[in-house]
């Protein structure tokens, strides 16, 4: 596939931006070029005030198989005696900006995991706010099989999502985890029948798009920060955040709509 081809497909349905990873023959594994197009797509969605939710999915039978282990463009990042690749430099150059971009999106991001999500592809999905997976999808912490630790935020996300014991089991063994099991252990939000994935993800994104974006994004931030705080500090953070949100138009609108017994129309972003 040449660099000029679309490795990421874009579509807009109302206030929802759909981003589809588009290297189906290689299970949408990440090349340097796909990283560039994905980051540009996320930046564009973040900058477009009409976008109030993002859905990310994969073309074909896979969601994302992590790093494309054959991408020669990645080798240009550094040197290692045995492989010629500085893997850490690849992570810093491509996966760090991607993970940080998703976690700082000004609107909620839904991962619609349509098939296998392996390595950084699994953790890229877990970086998203809500993860919905097709029953036929699976999650694999493939890193140990190639002599690496989880990346793309996996070391931070996994124990927080499923606890240390399961995080270690998933990361050390690298077994394929079914979407059903992923939902049962709290790794993802929801598992649905394959045929229902696209409609479920869109409906979820449309619901999120109608909610107050700033409050949702602040919820993400406060929850993440509170995990590293004691209870009293978390209470302080909540109060500070409410002070700021309480000055927003969305709060006034929410209260006015409640009093008038009408649906709210949230617009802050
Ligand atoms: O520089 C760095 O390495 C940085 C590190 C980054 C973090 C990571 O993501 S490390 C983890 C990298 N990913 C993996 O190790 C996963 C490798 N893939 C697999 O283990 C399997 O493909 C799957 C379990 C994901 C799926 O298995 P299966 O049997 O359903 O499909 P398949 O036949 O293995 O794959 C289908 C095709 O996709 C195949 O190509 P072909 O033979 O039809 O031409 C396969 O080579 C290709 N493919 C799958 N994963 C990758 C890939 N090509 C390149 N890179 C891949 N990661």
Short mmCIF file of C-alpha atoms and ligand atoms in Angstrom, two decimals, residues 23-30 35 61 64-71 74-75 77 85-88 90-91 95 116-122 138 140-146 148-152 176, ligand 1:
data_model
loop_
_atom_site.label_atom_id
_atom_site.label_comp_id
_atom_site.label_asym_id
_atom_site.label_seq_id
_atom_site.Cartn_x
_atom_site.Cartn_y
_atom_site.Cartn_z
CA UNK A 23 -5.01 -1.86 6.69
CA UNK A 24 -7.27 -4.93 6.77
CA UNK A 25 -4.77 -7.29 5.09
CA UNK A 26 -2.41 -6.81 8.07
CA UNK A 27 -5.22 -6.67 10.66
CA UNK A 28 -4.85 -2.85 10.80
CA UNK A 29 -1.45 -3.09 12.48
CA UNK A 30 0.29 0.24 12.96
CA UNK A 35 0.13 6.59 12.94
CA UNK A 61 -11.85 -8.90 10.39
CA UNK A 64 -5.72 -3.65 15.30
CA UNK A 65 -2.83 -6.13 15.67
CA UNK A 66 -0.53 -3.57 17.32
CA UNK A 67 2.78 -2.60 15.82
CA UNK A 68 3.33 -3.77 12.22
CA UNK A 69 6.32 -5.96 12.89
CA UNK A 70 7.45 -5.65 9.28
CA UNK A 71 7.29 -1.85 8.89
CA UNK A 74 9.92 2.14 12.16
CA UNK A 75 13.53 0.98 11.93
CA UNK A 77 14.12 5.62 14.69
CA UNK A 85 15.48 -0.93 15.98
CA UNK A 86 15.22 1.24 19.09
CA UNK A 87 11.81 0.02 20.23
CA UNK A 88 11.63 2.65 22.96
CA UNK A 90 9.27 3.95 18.32
CA UNK A 91 7.07 4.05 21.40
CA UNK A 95 2.51 5.49 20.72
CA UNK A 116 -8.78 -9.12 17.31
CA UNK A 117 -7.05 -6.32 19.25
CA UNK A 118 -3.46 -7.35 19.99
CA UNK A 119 -0.44 -5.70 21.58
CA UNK A 120 -0.56 -1.93 21.28
CA UNK A 121 -3.80 -2.43 19.34
CA UNK A 122 -5.47 -3.77 22.50
CA UNK A 138 -10.64 -10.72 21.31
CA UNK A 140 -4.33 -10.18 23.43
CA UNK A 141 -1.49 -8.66 25.46
CA UNK A 142 0.90 -10.06 22.85
CA UNK A 143 4.00 -8.32 24.20
CA UNK A 144 5.51 -11.10 26.30
CA UNK A 145 5.52 -13.36 23.24
CA UNK A 146 8.02 -11.05 21.57
CA UNK A 148 8.44 -6.82 25.55
CA UNK A 149 6.30 -5.31 28.31
CA UNK A 150 2.81 -3.91 27.64
CA UNK A 151 2.95 -0.44 26.10
CA UNK A 152 0.61 2.22 24.71
CA UNK A 176 -6.40 -14.53 23.83
O1 LIG B 1 8.88 -1.46 17.29
C1 LIG B 1 8.09 -2.09 17.95
O2 LIG B 1 7.92 -3.32 17.82
C2 LIG B 1 7.24 -1.34 18.93
C3 LIG B 1 6.27 -2.16 19.67
C4 LIG B 1 4.98 -1.89 19.68
C5 LIG B 1 3.98 -2.52 20.51
C6 LIG B 1 3.31 -3.73 19.96
O3 LIG B 1 2.22 -3.64 19.46
S1 LIG B 1 4.12 -5.17 20.13
C7 LIG B 1 2.92 -6.37 19.60
C8 LIG B 1 2.87 -6.49 18.11
N1 LIG B 1 1.79 -7.34 17.69
C9 LIG B 1 1.84 -8.66 17.76
O4 LIG B 1 2.80 -9.25 18.22
C10 LIG B 1 0.67 -9.42 17.18
C11 LIG B 1 1.11 -10.24 16.00
N2 LIG B 1 -0.03 -10.89 15.39
C12 LIG B 1 -0.55 -12.03 15.85
O5 LIG B 1 -0.14 -12.55 16.87
C13 LIG B 1 -1.69 -12.60 15.08
O6 LIG B 1 -1.68 -12.07 13.80
C14 LIG B 1 -3.08 -12.32 15.72
C15 LIG B 1 -3.20 -13.16 17.00
C16 LIG B 1 -3.26 -10.86 16.03
C17 LIG B 1 -4.18 -12.77 14.74
O7 LIG B 1 -3.96 -14.10 14.33
P1 LIG B 1 -4.77 -14.69 13.09
O8 LIG B 1 -4.41 -16.13 12.98
O9 LIG B 1 -6.20 -14.34 13.23
O10 LIG B 1 -4.25 -13.87 11.81
P2 LIG B 1 -2.83 -14.00 11.08
O11 LIG B 1 -2.94 -14.99 9.98
O12 LIG B 1 -1.75 -14.18 12.07
O13 LIG B 1 -2.70 -12.52 10.47
C18 LIG B 1 -3.35 -12.14 9.28
C19 LIG B 1 -2.38 -11.32 8.46
O14 LIG B 1 -2.05 -10.14 9.21
C20 LIG B 1 -1.08 -12.06 8.23
O15 LIG B 1 -0.58 -11.64 6.98
P3 LIG B 1 -0.61 -12.66 5.73
O16 LIG B 1 0.14 -13.90 6.13
O17 LIG B 1 -2.07 -12.94 5.47
O18 LIG B 1 0.05 -11.88 4.61
C21 LIG B 1 -0.18 -11.52 9.32
O19 LIG B 1 1.18 -11.59 9.02
C22 LIG B 1 -0.65 -10.07 9.38
N3 LIG B 1 -0.34 -9.50 10.69
C23 LIG B 1 -0.95 -9.76 11.85
N4 LIG B 1 -0.39 -9.06 12.83
C24 LIG B 1 0.60 -8.36 12.28
C25 LIG B 1 0.65 -8.62 10.91
N5 LIG B 1 1.56 -8.07 10.10
C26 LIG B 1 2.46 -7.22 10.65
N6 LIG B 1 2.47 -6.91 11.96
C27 LIG B 1 1.57 -7.44 12.80
N7 LIG B 1 1.57 -7.09 14.10
#
